[in-house]
PDB file of C-alpha atoms in Angstrom:
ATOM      1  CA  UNK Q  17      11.557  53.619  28.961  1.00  0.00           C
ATOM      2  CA  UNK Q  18      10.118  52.023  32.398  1.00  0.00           C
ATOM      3  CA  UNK Q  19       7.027  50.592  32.204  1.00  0.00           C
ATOM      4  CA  UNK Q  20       4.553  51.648  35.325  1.00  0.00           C
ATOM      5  CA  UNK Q  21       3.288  48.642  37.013  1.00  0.00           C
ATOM      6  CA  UNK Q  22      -0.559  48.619  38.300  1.00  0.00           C
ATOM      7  CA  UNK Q  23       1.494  47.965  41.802  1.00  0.00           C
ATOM      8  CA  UNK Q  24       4.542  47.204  43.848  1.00  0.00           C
ATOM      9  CA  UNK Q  25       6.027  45.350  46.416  1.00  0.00           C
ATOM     10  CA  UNK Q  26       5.397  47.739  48.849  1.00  0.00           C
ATOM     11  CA  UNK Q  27       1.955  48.241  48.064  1.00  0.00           C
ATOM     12  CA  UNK Q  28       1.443  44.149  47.774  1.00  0.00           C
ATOM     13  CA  UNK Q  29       3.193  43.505  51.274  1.00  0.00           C
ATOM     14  CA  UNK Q  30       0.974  46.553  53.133  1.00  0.00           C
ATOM     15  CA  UNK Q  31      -2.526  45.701  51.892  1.00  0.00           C
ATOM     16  CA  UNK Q  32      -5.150  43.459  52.033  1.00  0.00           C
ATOM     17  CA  UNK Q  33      -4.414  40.032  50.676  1.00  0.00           C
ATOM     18  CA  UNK Q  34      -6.026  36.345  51.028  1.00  0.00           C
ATOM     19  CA  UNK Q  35      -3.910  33.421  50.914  1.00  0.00           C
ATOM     20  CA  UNK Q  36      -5.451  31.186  48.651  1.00  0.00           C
ATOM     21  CA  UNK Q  37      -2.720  28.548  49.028  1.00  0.00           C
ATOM     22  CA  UNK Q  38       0.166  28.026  50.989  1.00  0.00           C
ATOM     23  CA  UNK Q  39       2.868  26.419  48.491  1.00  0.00           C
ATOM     24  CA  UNK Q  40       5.510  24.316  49.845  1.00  0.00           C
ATOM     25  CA  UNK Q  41       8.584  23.228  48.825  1.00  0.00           C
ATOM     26  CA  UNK Q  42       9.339  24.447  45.350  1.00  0.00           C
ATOM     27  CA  UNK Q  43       5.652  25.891  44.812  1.00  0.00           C
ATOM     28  CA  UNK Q  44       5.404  29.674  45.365  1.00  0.00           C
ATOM     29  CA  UNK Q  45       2.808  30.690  47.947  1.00  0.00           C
ATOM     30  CA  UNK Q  46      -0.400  32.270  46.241  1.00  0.00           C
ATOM     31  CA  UNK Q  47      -2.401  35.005  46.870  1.00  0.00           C
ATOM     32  CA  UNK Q  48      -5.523  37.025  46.121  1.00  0.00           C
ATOM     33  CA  UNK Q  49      -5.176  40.766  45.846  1.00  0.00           C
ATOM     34  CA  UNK Q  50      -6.877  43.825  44.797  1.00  0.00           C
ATOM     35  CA  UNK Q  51      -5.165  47.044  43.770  1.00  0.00           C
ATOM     36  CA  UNK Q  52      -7.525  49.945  42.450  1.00  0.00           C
ATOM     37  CA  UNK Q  53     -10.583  47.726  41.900  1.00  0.00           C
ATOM     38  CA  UNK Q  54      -8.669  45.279  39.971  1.00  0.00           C
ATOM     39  CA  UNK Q  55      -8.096  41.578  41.481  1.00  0.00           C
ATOM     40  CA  UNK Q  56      -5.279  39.884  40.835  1.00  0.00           C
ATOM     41  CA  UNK Q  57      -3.489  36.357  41.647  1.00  0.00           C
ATOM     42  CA  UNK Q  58       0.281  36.689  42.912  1.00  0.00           C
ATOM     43  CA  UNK Q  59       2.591  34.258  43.073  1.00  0.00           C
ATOM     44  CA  UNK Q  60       5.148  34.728  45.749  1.00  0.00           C
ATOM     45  CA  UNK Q  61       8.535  32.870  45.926  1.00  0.00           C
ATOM     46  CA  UNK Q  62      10.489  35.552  48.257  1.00  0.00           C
ATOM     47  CA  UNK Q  63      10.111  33.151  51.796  1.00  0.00           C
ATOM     48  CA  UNK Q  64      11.300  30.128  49.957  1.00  0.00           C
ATOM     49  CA  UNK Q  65      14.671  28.808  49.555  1.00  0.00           C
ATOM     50  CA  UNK Q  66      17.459  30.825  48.047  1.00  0.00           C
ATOM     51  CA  UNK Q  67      17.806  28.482  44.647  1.00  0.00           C
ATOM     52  CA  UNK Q  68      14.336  28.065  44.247  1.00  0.00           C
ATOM     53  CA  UNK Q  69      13.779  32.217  44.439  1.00  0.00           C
ATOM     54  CA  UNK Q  70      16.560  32.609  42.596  1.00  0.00           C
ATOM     55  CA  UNK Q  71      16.782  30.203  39.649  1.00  0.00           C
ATOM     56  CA  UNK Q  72      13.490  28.205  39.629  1.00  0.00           C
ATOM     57  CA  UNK Q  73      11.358  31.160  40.591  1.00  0.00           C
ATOM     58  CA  UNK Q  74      12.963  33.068  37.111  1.00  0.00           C
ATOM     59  CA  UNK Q  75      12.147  30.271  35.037  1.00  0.00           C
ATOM     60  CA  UNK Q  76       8.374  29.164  36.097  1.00  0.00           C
ATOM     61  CA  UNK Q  77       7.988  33.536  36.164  1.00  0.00           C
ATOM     62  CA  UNK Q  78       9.089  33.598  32.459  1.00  0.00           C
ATOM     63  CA  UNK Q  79       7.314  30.784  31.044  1.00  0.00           C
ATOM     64  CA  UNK Q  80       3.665  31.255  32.678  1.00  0.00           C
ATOM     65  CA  UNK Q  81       3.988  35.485  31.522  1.00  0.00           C
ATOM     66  CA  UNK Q  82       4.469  34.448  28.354  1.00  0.00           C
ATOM     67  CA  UNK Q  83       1.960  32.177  27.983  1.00  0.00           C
ATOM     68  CA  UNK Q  84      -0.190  35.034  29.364  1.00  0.00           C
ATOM     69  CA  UNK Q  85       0.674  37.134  26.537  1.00  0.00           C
ATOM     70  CA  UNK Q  86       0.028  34.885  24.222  1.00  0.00           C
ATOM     71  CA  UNK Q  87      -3.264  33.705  25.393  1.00  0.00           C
ATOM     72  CA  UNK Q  88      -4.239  37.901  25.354  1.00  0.00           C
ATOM     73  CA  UNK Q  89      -7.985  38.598  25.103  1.00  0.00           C
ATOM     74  CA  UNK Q  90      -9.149  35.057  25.384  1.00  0.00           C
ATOM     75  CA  UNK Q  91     -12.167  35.056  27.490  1.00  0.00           C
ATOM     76  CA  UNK Q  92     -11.611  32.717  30.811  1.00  0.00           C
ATOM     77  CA  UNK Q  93      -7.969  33.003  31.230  1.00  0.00           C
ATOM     78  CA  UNK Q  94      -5.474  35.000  33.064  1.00  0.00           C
ATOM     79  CA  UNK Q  95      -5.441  38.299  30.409  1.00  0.00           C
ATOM     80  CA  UNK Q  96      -2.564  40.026  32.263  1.00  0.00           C
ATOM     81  CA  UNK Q  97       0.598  39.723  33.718  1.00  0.00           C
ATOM     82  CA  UNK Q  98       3.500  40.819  35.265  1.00  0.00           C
ATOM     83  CA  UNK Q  99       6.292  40.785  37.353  1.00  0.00           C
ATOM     84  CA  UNK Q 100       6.176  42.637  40.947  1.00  0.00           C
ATOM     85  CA  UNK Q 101       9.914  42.085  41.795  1.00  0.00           C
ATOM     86  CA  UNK Q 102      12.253  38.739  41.469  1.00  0.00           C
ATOM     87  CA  UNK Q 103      10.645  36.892  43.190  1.00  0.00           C
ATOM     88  CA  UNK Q 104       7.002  37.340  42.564  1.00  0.00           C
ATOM     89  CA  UNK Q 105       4.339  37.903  39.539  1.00  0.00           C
ATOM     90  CA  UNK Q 106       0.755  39.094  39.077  1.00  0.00           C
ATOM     91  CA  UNK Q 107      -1.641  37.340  36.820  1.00  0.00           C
ATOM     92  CA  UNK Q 108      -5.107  38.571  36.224  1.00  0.00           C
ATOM     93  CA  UNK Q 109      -7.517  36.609  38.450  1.00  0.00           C
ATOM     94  CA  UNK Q 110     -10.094  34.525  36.964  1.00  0.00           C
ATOM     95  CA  UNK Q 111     -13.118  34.873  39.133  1.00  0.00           C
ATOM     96  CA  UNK Q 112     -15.338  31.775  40.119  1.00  0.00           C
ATOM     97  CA  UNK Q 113     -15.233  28.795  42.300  1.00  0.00           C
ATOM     98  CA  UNK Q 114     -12.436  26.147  41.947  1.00  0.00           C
ATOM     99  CA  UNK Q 115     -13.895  23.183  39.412  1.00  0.00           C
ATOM    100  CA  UNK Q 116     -12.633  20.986  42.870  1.00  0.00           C
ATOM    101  CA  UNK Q 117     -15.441  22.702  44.992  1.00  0.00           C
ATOM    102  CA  UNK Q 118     -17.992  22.453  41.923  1.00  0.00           C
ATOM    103  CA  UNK Q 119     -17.299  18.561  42.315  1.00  0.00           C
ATOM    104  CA  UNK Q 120     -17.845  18.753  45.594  1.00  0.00           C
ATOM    105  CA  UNK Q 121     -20.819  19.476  45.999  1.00  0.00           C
ATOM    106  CA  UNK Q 122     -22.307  17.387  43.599  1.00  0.00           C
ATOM    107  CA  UNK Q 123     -21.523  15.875  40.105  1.00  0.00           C
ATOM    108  CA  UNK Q 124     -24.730  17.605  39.094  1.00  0.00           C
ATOM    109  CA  UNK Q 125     -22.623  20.691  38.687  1.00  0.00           C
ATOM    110  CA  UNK Q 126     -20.739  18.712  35.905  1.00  0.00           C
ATOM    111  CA  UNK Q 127     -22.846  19.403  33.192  1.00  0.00           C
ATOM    112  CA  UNK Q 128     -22.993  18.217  29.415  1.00  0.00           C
ATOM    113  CA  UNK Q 129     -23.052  22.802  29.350  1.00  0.00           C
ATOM    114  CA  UNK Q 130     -19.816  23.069  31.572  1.00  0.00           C
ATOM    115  CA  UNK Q 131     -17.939  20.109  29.799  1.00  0.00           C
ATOM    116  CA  UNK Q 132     -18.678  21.541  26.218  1.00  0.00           C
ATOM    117  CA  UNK Q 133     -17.237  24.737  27.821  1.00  0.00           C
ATOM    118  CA  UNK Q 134     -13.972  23.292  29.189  1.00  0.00           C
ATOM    119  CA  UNK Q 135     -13.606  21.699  26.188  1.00  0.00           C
ATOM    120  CA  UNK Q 136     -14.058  24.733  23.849  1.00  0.00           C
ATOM    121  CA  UNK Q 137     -11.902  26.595  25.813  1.00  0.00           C
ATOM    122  CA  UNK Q 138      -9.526  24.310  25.705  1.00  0.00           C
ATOM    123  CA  UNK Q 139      -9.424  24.056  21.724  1.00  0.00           C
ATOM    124  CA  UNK Q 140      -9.049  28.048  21.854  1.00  0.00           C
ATOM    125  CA  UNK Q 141      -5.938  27.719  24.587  1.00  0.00           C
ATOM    126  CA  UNK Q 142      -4.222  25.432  21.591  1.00  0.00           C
ATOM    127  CA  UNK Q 143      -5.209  27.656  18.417  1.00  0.00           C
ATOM    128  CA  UNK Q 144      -3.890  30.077  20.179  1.00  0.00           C
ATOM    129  CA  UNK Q 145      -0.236  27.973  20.232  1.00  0.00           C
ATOM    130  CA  UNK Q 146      -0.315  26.661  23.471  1.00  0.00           C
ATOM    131  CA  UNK Q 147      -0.814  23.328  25.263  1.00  0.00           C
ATOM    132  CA  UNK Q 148      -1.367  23.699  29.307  1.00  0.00           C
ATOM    133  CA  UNK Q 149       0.014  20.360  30.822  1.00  0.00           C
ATOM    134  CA  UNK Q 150      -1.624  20.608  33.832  1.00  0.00           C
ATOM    135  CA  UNK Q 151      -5.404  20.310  33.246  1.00  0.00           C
ATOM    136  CA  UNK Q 152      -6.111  16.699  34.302  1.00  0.00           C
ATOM    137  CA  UNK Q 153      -7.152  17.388  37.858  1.00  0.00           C
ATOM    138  CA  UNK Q 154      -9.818  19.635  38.915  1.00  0.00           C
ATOM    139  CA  UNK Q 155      -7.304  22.676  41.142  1.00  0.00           C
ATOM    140  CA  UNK Q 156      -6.449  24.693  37.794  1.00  0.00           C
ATOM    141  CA  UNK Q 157     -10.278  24.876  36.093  1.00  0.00           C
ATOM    142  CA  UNK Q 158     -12.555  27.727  37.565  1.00  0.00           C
ATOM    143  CA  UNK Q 159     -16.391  27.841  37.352  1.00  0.00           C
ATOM    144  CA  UNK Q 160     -17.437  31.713  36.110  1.00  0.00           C
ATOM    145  CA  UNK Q 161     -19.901  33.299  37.231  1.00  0.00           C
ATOM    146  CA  UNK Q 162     -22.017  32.814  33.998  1.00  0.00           C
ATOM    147  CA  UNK Q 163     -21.201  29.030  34.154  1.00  0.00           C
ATOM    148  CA  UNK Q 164     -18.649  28.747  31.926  1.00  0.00           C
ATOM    149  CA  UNK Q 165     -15.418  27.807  32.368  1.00  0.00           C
ATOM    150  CA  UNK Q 166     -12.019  29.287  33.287  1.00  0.00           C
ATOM    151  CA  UNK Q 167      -8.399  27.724  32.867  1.00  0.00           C
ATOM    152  CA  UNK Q 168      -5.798  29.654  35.213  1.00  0.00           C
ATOM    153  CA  UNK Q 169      -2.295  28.408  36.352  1.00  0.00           C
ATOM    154  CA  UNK Q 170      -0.141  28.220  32.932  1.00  0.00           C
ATOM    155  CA  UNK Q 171       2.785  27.815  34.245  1.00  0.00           C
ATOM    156  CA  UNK Q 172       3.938  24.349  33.132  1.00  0.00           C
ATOM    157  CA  UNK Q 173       2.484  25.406  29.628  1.00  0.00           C
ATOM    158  CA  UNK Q 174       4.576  24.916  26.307  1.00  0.00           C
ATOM    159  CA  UNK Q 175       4.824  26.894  23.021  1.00  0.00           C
ATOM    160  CA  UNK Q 176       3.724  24.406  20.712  1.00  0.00           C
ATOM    161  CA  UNK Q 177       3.953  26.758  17.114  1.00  0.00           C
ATOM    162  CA  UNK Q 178       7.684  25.636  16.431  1.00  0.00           C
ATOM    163  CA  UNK Q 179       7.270  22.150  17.429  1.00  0.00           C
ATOM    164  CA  UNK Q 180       6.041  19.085  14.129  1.00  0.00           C
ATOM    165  CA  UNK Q 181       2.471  19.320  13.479  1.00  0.00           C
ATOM    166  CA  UNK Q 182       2.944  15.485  15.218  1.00  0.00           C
ATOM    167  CA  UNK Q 183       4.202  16.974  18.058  1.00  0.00           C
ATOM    168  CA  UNK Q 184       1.997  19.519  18.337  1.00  0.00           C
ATOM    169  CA  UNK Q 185      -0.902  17.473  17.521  1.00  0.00           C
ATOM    170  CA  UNK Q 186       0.090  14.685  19.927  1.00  0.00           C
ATOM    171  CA  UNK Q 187       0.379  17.340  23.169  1.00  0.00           C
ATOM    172  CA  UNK Q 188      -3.013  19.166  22.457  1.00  0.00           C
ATOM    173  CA  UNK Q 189      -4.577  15.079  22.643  1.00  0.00           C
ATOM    174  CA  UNK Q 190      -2.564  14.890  25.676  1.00  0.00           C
ATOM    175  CA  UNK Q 191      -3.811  17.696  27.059  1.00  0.00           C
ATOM    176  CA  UNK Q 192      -7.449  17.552  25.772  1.00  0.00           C
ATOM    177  CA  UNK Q 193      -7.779  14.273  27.514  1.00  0.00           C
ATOM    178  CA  UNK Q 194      -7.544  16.166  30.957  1.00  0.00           C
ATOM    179  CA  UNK Q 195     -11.078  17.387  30.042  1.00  0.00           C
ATOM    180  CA  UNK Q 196     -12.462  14.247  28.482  1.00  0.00           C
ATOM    181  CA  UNK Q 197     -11.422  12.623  31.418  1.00  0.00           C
ATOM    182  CA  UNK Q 198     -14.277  14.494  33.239  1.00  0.00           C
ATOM    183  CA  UNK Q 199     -16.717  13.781  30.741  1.00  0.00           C
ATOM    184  CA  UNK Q 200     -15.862  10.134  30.930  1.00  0.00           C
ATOM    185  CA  UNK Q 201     -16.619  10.464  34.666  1.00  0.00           C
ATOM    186  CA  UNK Q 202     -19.395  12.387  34.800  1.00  0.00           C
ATOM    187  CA  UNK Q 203     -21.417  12.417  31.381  1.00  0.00           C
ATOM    188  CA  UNK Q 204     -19.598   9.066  29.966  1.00  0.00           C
ATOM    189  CA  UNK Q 205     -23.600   8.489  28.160  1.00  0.00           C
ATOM    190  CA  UNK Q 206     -22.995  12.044  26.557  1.00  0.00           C
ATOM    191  CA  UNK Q 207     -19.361  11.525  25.141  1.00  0.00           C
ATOM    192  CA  UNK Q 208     -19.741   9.941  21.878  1.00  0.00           C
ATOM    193  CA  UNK Q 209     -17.413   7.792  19.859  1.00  0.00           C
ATOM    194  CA  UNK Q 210     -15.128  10.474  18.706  1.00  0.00           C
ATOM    195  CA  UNK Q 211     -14.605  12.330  22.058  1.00  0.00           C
ATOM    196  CA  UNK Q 212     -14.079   8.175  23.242  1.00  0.00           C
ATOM    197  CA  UNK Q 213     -11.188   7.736  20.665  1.00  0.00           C
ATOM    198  CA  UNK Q 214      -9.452  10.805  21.814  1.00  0.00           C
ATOM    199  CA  UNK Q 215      -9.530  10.249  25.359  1.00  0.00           C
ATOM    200  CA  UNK Q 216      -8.209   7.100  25.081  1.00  0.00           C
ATOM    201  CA  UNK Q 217      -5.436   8.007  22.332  1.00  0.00           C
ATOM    202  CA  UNK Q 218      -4.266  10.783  24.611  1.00  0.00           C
ATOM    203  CA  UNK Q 219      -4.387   8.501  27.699  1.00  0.00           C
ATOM    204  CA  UNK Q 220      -2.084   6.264  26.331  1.00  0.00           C
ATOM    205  CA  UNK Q 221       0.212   9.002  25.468  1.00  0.00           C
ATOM    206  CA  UNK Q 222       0.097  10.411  28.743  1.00  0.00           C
ATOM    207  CA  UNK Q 223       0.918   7.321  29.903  1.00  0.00           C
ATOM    208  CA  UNK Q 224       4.188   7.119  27.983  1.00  0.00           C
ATOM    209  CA  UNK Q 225       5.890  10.296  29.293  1.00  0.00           C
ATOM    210  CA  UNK Q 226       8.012   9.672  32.178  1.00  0.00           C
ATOM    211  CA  UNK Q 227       8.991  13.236  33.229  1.00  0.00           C
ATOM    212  CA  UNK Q 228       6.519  14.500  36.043  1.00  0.00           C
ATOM    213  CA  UNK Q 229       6.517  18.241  37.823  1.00  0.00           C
ATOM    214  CA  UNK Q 230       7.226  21.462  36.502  1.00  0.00           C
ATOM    215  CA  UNK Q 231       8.497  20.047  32.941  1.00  0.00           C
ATOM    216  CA  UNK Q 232       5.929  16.923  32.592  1.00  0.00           C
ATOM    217  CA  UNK Q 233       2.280  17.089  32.393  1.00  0.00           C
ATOM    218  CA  UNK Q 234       0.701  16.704  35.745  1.00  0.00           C
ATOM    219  CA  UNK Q 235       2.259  17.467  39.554  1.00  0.00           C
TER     220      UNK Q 235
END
């Protein structure tokens, strides 16, 4: 039975659309579009090479849509997905400004508030079995309308419910000290001793790993 998709190809390439950022290389092109009063984010590999839109494109498609149905009805992530054609996908957009623009204008938008909120969020992203890998910067964290905070971009994220608790519990420091990073910038007075300890125990692993891109943790 064929499932009906909220839109197609045809109906992506002859709307509206904003390009939110041109990807280069290996890194699909991404745009904003709404379909029916629903906005989405689509990631669009079909003007890139023929290896990367054929091979590359199937893997980074399968990895961040199932990530996205994992992380289902968790508030401030991508709730929806699914693939337009082979060489593209639709994710759920997040709305909110970019955490980069937030920065911008002012570190008084980095809040003890906003922090606490990136890092809850990012406790629920791992309960839910899933570490992101790509958090450490500012280009994948959104600032909601209420102030809260949004995660989006999952595809580099990994499955962590059959690795070793170690495992597991080593990747979510990893990845947790992408957020305490920011606190240690902006609200180091407000950290604490135990938020301290983890930053720097995930640091170090960070440090450690030596594969970068698409299967490390940072681009």
């Amino acid at each position: 039975m064929s499932v009906v998709k909220p839109f197609t190809r045809q109906d992506f390439e002859a709307g509206e659309k904003k390009l939110l950022r041109e990807g280069h290389a290996a890194n699909a092109s991404v745009y904003l579009f709404e379909k029916d009063g629903r906005q989405w984010t689509v990631k669009d590999f079909s003007r890139k090479s023929f290896f990367v839109k054929t091979f590359l494109a199937a893997f980074l498609f399968w990895r961040e849509l199932k990530a996205v149905r994992a992380l289902s009805g968790l508030e401030g992530v991508p709730s929806a997905g699914f693939r337009i054609d082979r060489f593209a996908i639709a994710v759920a957009f997040v709305p909110g400004i970019s955490l980069a623009k937030a920065v911008q204008e002012g570190s008084g938008r980095m809040t003890v508030t906003l922090l606490e909120s990136m890092e809850s969020l990012m406790n629920r992203v791992h309960k839910a079995g899933l570490v992101h890998l790509d958090a450490r910067g500012t280009g994948n964290w959104v600032v909601r309308p209420d102030g809260s905070a949004g995660l989006i971009d999952f595809q580099a994220a990994v499955n962590t419910r059959i690795l070793p608790a170690k495992w597991r519990r080593a990747l979510e420091d990893v990845d947790m000290s992408g957020v305490l990073k920011k606190w240690k910038e902006f609200q180091p007075e407000a950290m604490g001793s135990e938020r301290e300890a983890r930053y720097r125990r995930g640091d170090q692993l960070r440090r450690k790993w030596r594969i970068k891109g698409y299967f490390g943790l940072r681009k």
